[in-house]
């Protein structure tokens, strides 16, 4: 009995000792450190120049209203070759020339922009020839702004020579009688790739 009593007292004492909770002291907080980041190298100079040119091209056409009075307004039209002040007078150079005046004389009288006719220029001297000569500006020797129409006015003025369909307009050439199909896509292609000017879109419908 004495042995059992001592054994029970032993395990009771050890269980009380085991039930004692010990709280460990918290470890000091250490802020995590990040490795130093080195800045990336600057982009190459030619790449910077490329982005600068792209930005300049994206801003090539800009229209700013400078003043208003009732229903009238004055504005500035920024184009790749010239900055025009509106309202303005736009003389018509149907086939790339103002009859009776040189380009120098047009500059002297303050002409800001000249209108060219897509249909007539594509007919004679042809947009391919103008493109070979460096574009309509060089063909005309005109340093300022140009605007080309879509050829749509000829749908009215040359109605007796035109066959209008959903695809486009087929003109009969007044020069040699050959057919010439002018579609909206062809009109834009002639103006952008051949004449390289401010364009007017052809609507057929």
mmCIF file of C-alpha atoms in Angstrom:
data_model
loop_
_atom_site.group_PDB
_atom_site.id
_atom_site.type_symbol
_atom_site.label_atom_id
_atom_site.label_comp_id
_atom_site.label_asym_id
_atom_site.label_seq_id
_atom_site.Cartn_x
_atom_site.Cartn_y
_atom_site.Cartn_z
ATOM 1 C CA UNK A 1 0.000 0.000 0.000
ATOM 2 C CA UNK A 2 2.828 2.379 0.825
ATOM 3 C CA UNK A 3 4.295 1.750 -2.621
ATOM 4 C CA UNK A 4 1.040 2.532 -4.364
ATOM 5 C CA UNK A 5 0.529 5.675 -2.270
ATOM 6 C CA UNK A 6 3.973 6.994 -3.141
ATOM 7 C CA UNK A 7 3.414 6.158 -6.850
ATOM 8 C CA UNK A 8 0.135 8.085 -6.956
ATOM 9 C CA UNK A 9 1.696 11.097 -5.233
ATOM 10 C CA UNK A 10 4.566 11.011 -7.729
ATOM 11 C CA UNK A 11 2.350 11.136 -10.820
ATOM 12 C CA UNK A 12 0.085 13.762 -9.247
ATOM 13 C CA UNK A 13 3.039 16.049 -8.581
ATOM 14 C CA UNK A 14 4.450 15.552 -12.088
ATOM 15 C CA UNK A 15 1.065 16.225 -13.723
ATOM 16 C CA UNK A 16 0.764 19.495 -11.747
ATOM 17 C CA UNK A 17 4.217 20.482 -12.918
ATOM 18 C CA UNK A 18 3.315 19.668 -16.514
ATOM 19 C CA UNK A 19 0.130 21.754 -16.308
ATOM 20 C CA UNK A 20 2.142 24.878 -15.511
ATOM 21 C CA UNK A 21 2.112 27.168 -18.591
ATOM 22 C CA UNK A 22 5.257 28.946 -19.561
ATOM 23 C CA UNK A 23 4.982 31.968 -21.854
ATOM 24 C CA UNK A 24 8.028 32.533 -23.939
ATOM 25 C CA UNK A 25 9.154 36.107 -24.449
ATOM 26 C CA UNK A 26 8.306 37.396 -27.957
ATOM 27 C CA UNK A 27 11.078 37.584 -30.452
ATOM 28 C CA UNK A 28 12.082 41.050 -31.554
ATOM 29 C CA UNK A 29 10.390 42.174 -34.824
ATOM 30 C CA UNK A 30 12.695 42.585 -37.759
ATOM 31 C CA UNK A 31 11.372 44.536 -40.755
ATOM 32 C CA UNK A 32 11.960 42.549 -43.915
ATOM 33 C CA UNK A 33 14.472 44.127 -46.190
ATOM 34 C CA UNK A 34 14.144 44.279 -49.967
ATOM 35 C CA UNK A 35 17.081 44.297 -52.303
ATOM 36 C CA UNK A 36 17.813 47.658 -53.863
ATOM 37 C CA UNK A 37 16.284 48.009 -57.306
ATOM 38 C CA UNK A 38 18.370 49.640 -59.962
ATOM 39 C CA UNK A 39 16.466 51.812 -62.465
ATOM 40 C CA UNK A 40 16.272 50.466 -66.024
ATOM 41 C CA UNK A 41 18.650 51.960 -68.552
ATOM 42 C CA UNK A 42 17.286 54.830 -70.664
ATOM 43 C CA UNK A 43 15.845 53.843 -74.074
ATOM 44 C CA UNK A 44 18.094 54.262 -77.078
ATOM 45 C CA UNK A 45 18.157 57.700 -78.653
ATOM 46 C CA UNK A 46 16.802 56.416 -81.964
ATOM 47 C CA UNK A 47 13.814 54.880 -80.149
ATOM 48 C CA UNK A 48 13.064 58.205 -78.441
ATOM 49 C CA UNK A 49 13.260 59.923 -81.807
ATOM 50 C CA UNK A 50 10.864 57.344 -83.276
ATOM 51 C CA UNK A 51 8.259 57.931 -80.552
ATOM 52 C CA UNK A 52 8.695 61.674 -80.974
ATOM 53 C CA UNK A 53 8.058 61.389 -84.721
ATOM 54 C CA UNK A 54 5.006 59.218 -84.108
ATOM 55 C CA UNK A 55 3.637 61.799 -81.692
ATOM 56 C CA UNK A 56 4.260 64.548 -84.236
ATOM 57 C CA UNK A 57 2.469 62.532 -86.915
ATOM 58 C CA UNK A 58 -0.481 61.876 -84.630
ATOM 59 C CA UNK A 59 -0.777 65.642 -84.076
ATOM 60 C CA UNK A 60 -0.448 66.469 -87.801
ATOM 61 C CA UNK A 61 -4.161 67.309 -88.117
ATOM 62 C CA UNK A 62 -5.560 69.607 -85.431
ATOM 63 C CA UNK A 63 -8.491 72.015 -85.324
ATOM 64 C CA UNK A 64 -8.638 74.696 -82.623
ATOM 65 C CA UNK A 65 -11.414 77.243 -82.160
ATOM 66 C CA UNK A 66 -9.865 80.624 -81.323
ATOM 67 C CA UNK A 67 -12.953 82.792 -80.975
ATOM 68 C CA UNK A 68 -16.723 82.959 -81.427
ATOM 69 C CA UNK A 69 -19.218 85.689 -82.205
ATOM 70 C CA UNK A 70 -22.859 84.634 -82.441
ATOM 71 C CA UNK A 71 -22.825 81.808 -85.005
ATOM 72 C CA UNK A 72 -19.454 82.764 -86.492
ATOM 73 C CA UNK A 73 -16.136 81.419 -85.314
ATOM 74 C CA UNK A 74 -12.436 81.818 -86.032
ATOM 75 C CA UNK A 75 -10.194 78.769 -85.856
ATOM 76 C CA UNK A 76 -6.763 77.395 -86.605
ATOM 77 C CA UNK A 77 -6.389 74.289 -88.791
ATOM 78 C CA UNK A 78 -2.995 72.625 -88.376
ATOM 79 C CA UNK A 79 -1.974 70.418 -91.300
ATOM 80 C CA UNK A 80 1.347 68.704 -92.130
ATOM 81 C CA UNK A 81 2.413 71.400 -94.618
ATOM 82 C CA UNK A 82 0.780 74.545 -93.278
ATOM 83 C CA UNK A 83 -1.201 76.121 -90.449
ATOM 84 C CA UNK A 84 -4.354 77.677 -91.923
ATOM 85 C CA UNK A 85 -6.539 80.322 -90.318
ATOM 86 C CA UNK A 86 -10.270 79.889 -90.868
ATOM 87 C CA UNK A 87 -12.525 81.084 -92.324
ATOM 88 C CA UNK A 88 -10.517 81.068 -95.541
ATOM 89 C CA UNK A 89 -10.895 81.194 -99.299
ATOM 90 C CA UNK A 90 -9.881 77.949 -101.046
ATOM 91 C CA UNK A 91 -9.177 78.318 -104.771
ATOM 92 C CA UNK A 92 -9.833 75.308 -106.982
ATOM 93 C CA UNK A 93 -6.915 73.699 -108.800
ATOM 94 C CA UNK A 94 -8.854 70.950 -110.558
ATOM 95 C CA UNK A 95 -5.893 69.305 -112.278
ATOM 96 C CA UNK A 96 -3.150 70.555 -109.993
ATOM 97 C CA UNK A 97 -2.956 74.150 -111.173
ATOM 98 C CA UNK A 98 -4.675 77.513 -110.721
ATOM 99 C CA UNK A 99 -5.055 78.829 -114.252
ATOM 100 C CA UNK A 100 -3.480 82.232 -114.805
ATOM 101 C CA UNK A 101 -1.488 82.320 -111.541
ATOM 102 C CA UNK A 102 1.817 80.857 -110.451
ATOM 103 C CA UNK A 103 2.268 79.251 -107.039
ATOM 104 C CA UNK A 104 4.511 82.165 -105.995
ATOM 105 C CA UNK A 105 1.733 84.616 -106.828
ATOM 106 C CA UNK A 106 -0.726 82.509 -104.825
ATOM 107 C CA UNK A 107 1.583 82.702 -101.810
ATOM 108 C CA UNK A 108 1.932 86.472 -102.254
ATOM 109 C CA UNK A 109 -1.845 87.013 -102.108
ATOM 110 C CA UNK A 110 -2.129 84.868 -98.976
ATOM 111 C CA UNK A 111 -3.555 81.631 -100.351
ATOM 112 C CA UNK A 112 -3.394 79.026 -97.598
ATOM 113 C CA UNK A 113 -4.847 75.881 -99.177
ATOM 114 C CA UNK A 114 -5.727 74.703 -102.699
ATOM 115 C CA UNK A 115 -8.430 72.214 -103.682
ATOM 116 C CA UNK A 116 -7.583 69.422 -106.133
ATOM 117 C CA UNK A 117 -10.041 67.095 -107.837
ATOM 118 C CA UNK A 118 -9.500 63.364 -107.333
ATOM 119 C CA UNK A 119 -11.460 62.299 -110.415
ATOM 120 C CA UNK A 120 -9.721 64.642 -112.841
ATOM 121 C CA UNK A 121 -6.258 64.062 -111.362
ATOM 122 C CA UNK A 122 -6.747 60.275 -111.555
ATOM 123 C CA UNK A 123 -7.905 60.678 -115.157
ATOM 124 C CA UNK A 124 -5.121 63.044 -116.226
ATOM 125 C CA UNK A 125 -2.200 62.983 -115.465
ATOM 126 C CA UNK A 126 -3.106 59.873 -113.342
ATOM 127 C CA UNK A 127 -2.329 59.342 -109.680
ATOM 128 C CA UNK A 128 0.458 56.874 -110.578
ATOM 129 C CA UNK A 129 2.384 59.557 -112.446
ATOM 130 C CA UNK A 130 1.881 62.070 -109.633
ATOM 131 C CA UNK A 131 3.142 59.488 -107.145
ATOM 132 C CA UNK A 132 6.258 58.847 -109.284
ATOM 133 C CA UNK A 133 6.968 62.583 -109.299
ATOM 134 C CA UNK A 134 6.882 62.742 -105.488
ATOM 135 C CA UNK A 135 3.260 63.585 -104.756
ATOM 136 C CA UNK A 136 0.899 66.405 -105.591
ATOM 137 C CA UNK A 137 2.875 69.063 -103.689
ATOM 138 C CA UNK A 138 5.957 68.528 -105.821
ATOM 139 C CA UNK A 139 3.881 68.101 -108.958
ATOM 140 C CA UNK A 140 2.334 71.533 -108.332
ATOM 141 C CA UNK A 141 5.400 73.110 -106.715
ATOM 142 C CA UNK A 142 3.128 74.147 -103.851
ATOM 143 C CA UNK A 143 4.556 74.196 -100.296
ATOM 144 C CA UNK A 144 1.334 74.932 -98.403
ATOM 145 C CA UNK A 145 -1.762 72.881 -97.634
ATOM 146 C CA UNK A 146 -3.787 70.872 -100.160
ATOM 147 C CA UNK A 147 -7.213 69.279 -100.034
ATOM 148 C CA UNK A 148 -8.511 66.723 -102.516
ATOM 149 C CA UNK A 149 -12.194 65.955 -102.936
ATOM 150 C CA UNK A 150 -13.606 62.448 -103.279
ATOM 151 C CA UNK A 151 -14.797 62.608 -106.873
ATOM 152 C CA UNK A 152 -18.378 62.595 -105.637
ATOM 153 C CA UNK A 153 -19.263 65.939 -107.231
ATOM 154 C CA UNK A 154 -18.716 64.354 -110.642
ATOM 155 C CA UNK A 155 -21.579 61.990 -109.818
ATOM 156 C CA UNK A 156 -23.762 65.087 -110.376
ATOM 157 C CA UNK A 157 -21.826 67.205 -112.850
ATOM 158 C CA UNK A 158 -20.993 64.210 -115.081
ATOM 159 C CA UNK A 159 -24.188 62.262 -114.445
ATOM 160 C CA UNK A 160 -24.608 61.648 -118.192
ATOM 161 C CA UNK A 161 -21.248 59.833 -118.116
ATOM 162 C CA UNK A 162 -21.770 57.988 -114.814
ATOM 163 C CA UNK A 163 -23.356 54.676 -113.857
ATOM 164 C CA UNK A 164 -23.989 54.615 -110.093
ATOM 165 C CA UNK A 165 -24.263 51.284 -108.268
ATOM 166 C CA UNK A 166 -23.869 50.109 -104.670
ATOM 167 C CA UNK A 167 -20.244 49.218 -105.444
ATOM 168 C CA UNK A 168 -19.282 52.647 -106.741
ATOM 169 C CA UNK A 169 -19.468 54.921 -109.764
ATOM 170 C CA UNK A 170 -18.356 53.903 -113.231
ATOM 171 C CA UNK A 171 -17.453 56.960 -115.304
ATOM 172 C CA UNK A 172 -17.020 57.065 -119.036
ATOM 173 C CA UNK A 173 -13.874 59.031 -119.725
ATOM 174 C CA UNK A 174 -14.638 62.242 -121.655
ATOM 175 C CA UNK A 175 -11.135 61.949 -123.158
ATOM 176 C CA UNK A 176 -11.076 58.485 -124.736
ATOM 177 C CA UNK A 177 -14.364 56.911 -123.624
ATOM 178 C CA UNK A 178 -12.756 54.260 -121.404
ATOM 179 C CA UNK A 179 -14.657 53.231 -118.237
ATOM 180 C CA UNK A 180 -13.259 54.246 -114.860
ATOM 181 C CA UNK A 181 -14.646 52.650 -111.689
ATOM 182 C CA UNK A 182 -14.385 54.876 -108.623
ATOM 183 C CA UNK A 183 -15.283 53.161 -105.354
ATOM 184 C CA UNK A 184 -14.982 54.652 -101.837
ATOM 185 C CA UNK A 185 -11.895 52.483 -101.274
ATOM 186 C CA UNK A 186 -10.336 53.508 -104.587
ATOM 187 C CA UNK A 187 -11.052 57.172 -103.881
ATOM 188 C CA UNK A 188 -9.252 57.010 -100.524
ATOM 189 C CA UNK A 189 -6.370 54.982 -102.006
ATOM 190 C CA UNK A 190 -5.835 57.562 -104.752
ATOM 191 C CA UNK A 191 -5.906 60.437 -102.274
ATOM 192 C CA UNK A 192 -3.746 58.848 -99.570
ATOM 193 C CA UNK A 193 -1.172 56.922 -101.599
ATOM 194 C CA UNK A 194 -1.136 58.949 -104.788
ATOM 195 C CA UNK A 195 -2.078 62.516 -103.911
ATOM 196 C CA UNK A 196 -1.119 62.328 -100.187
ATOM 197 C CA UNK A 197 -3.344 65.203 -99.035
ATOM 198 C CA UNK A 198 -6.218 66.086 -96.747
ATOM 199 C CA UNK A 199 -8.970 63.840 -98.055
ATOM 200 C CA UNK A 200 -12.725 63.860 -98.489
ATOM 201 C CA UNK A 201 -14.505 60.493 -98.277
ATOM 202 C CA UNK A 202 -16.721 59.263 -101.129
ATOM 203 C CA UNK A 203 -20.158 58.039 -100.031
ATOM 204 C CA UNK A 204 -22.191 55.908 -102.425
ATOM 205 C CA UNK A 205 -25.662 54.733 -101.524
#
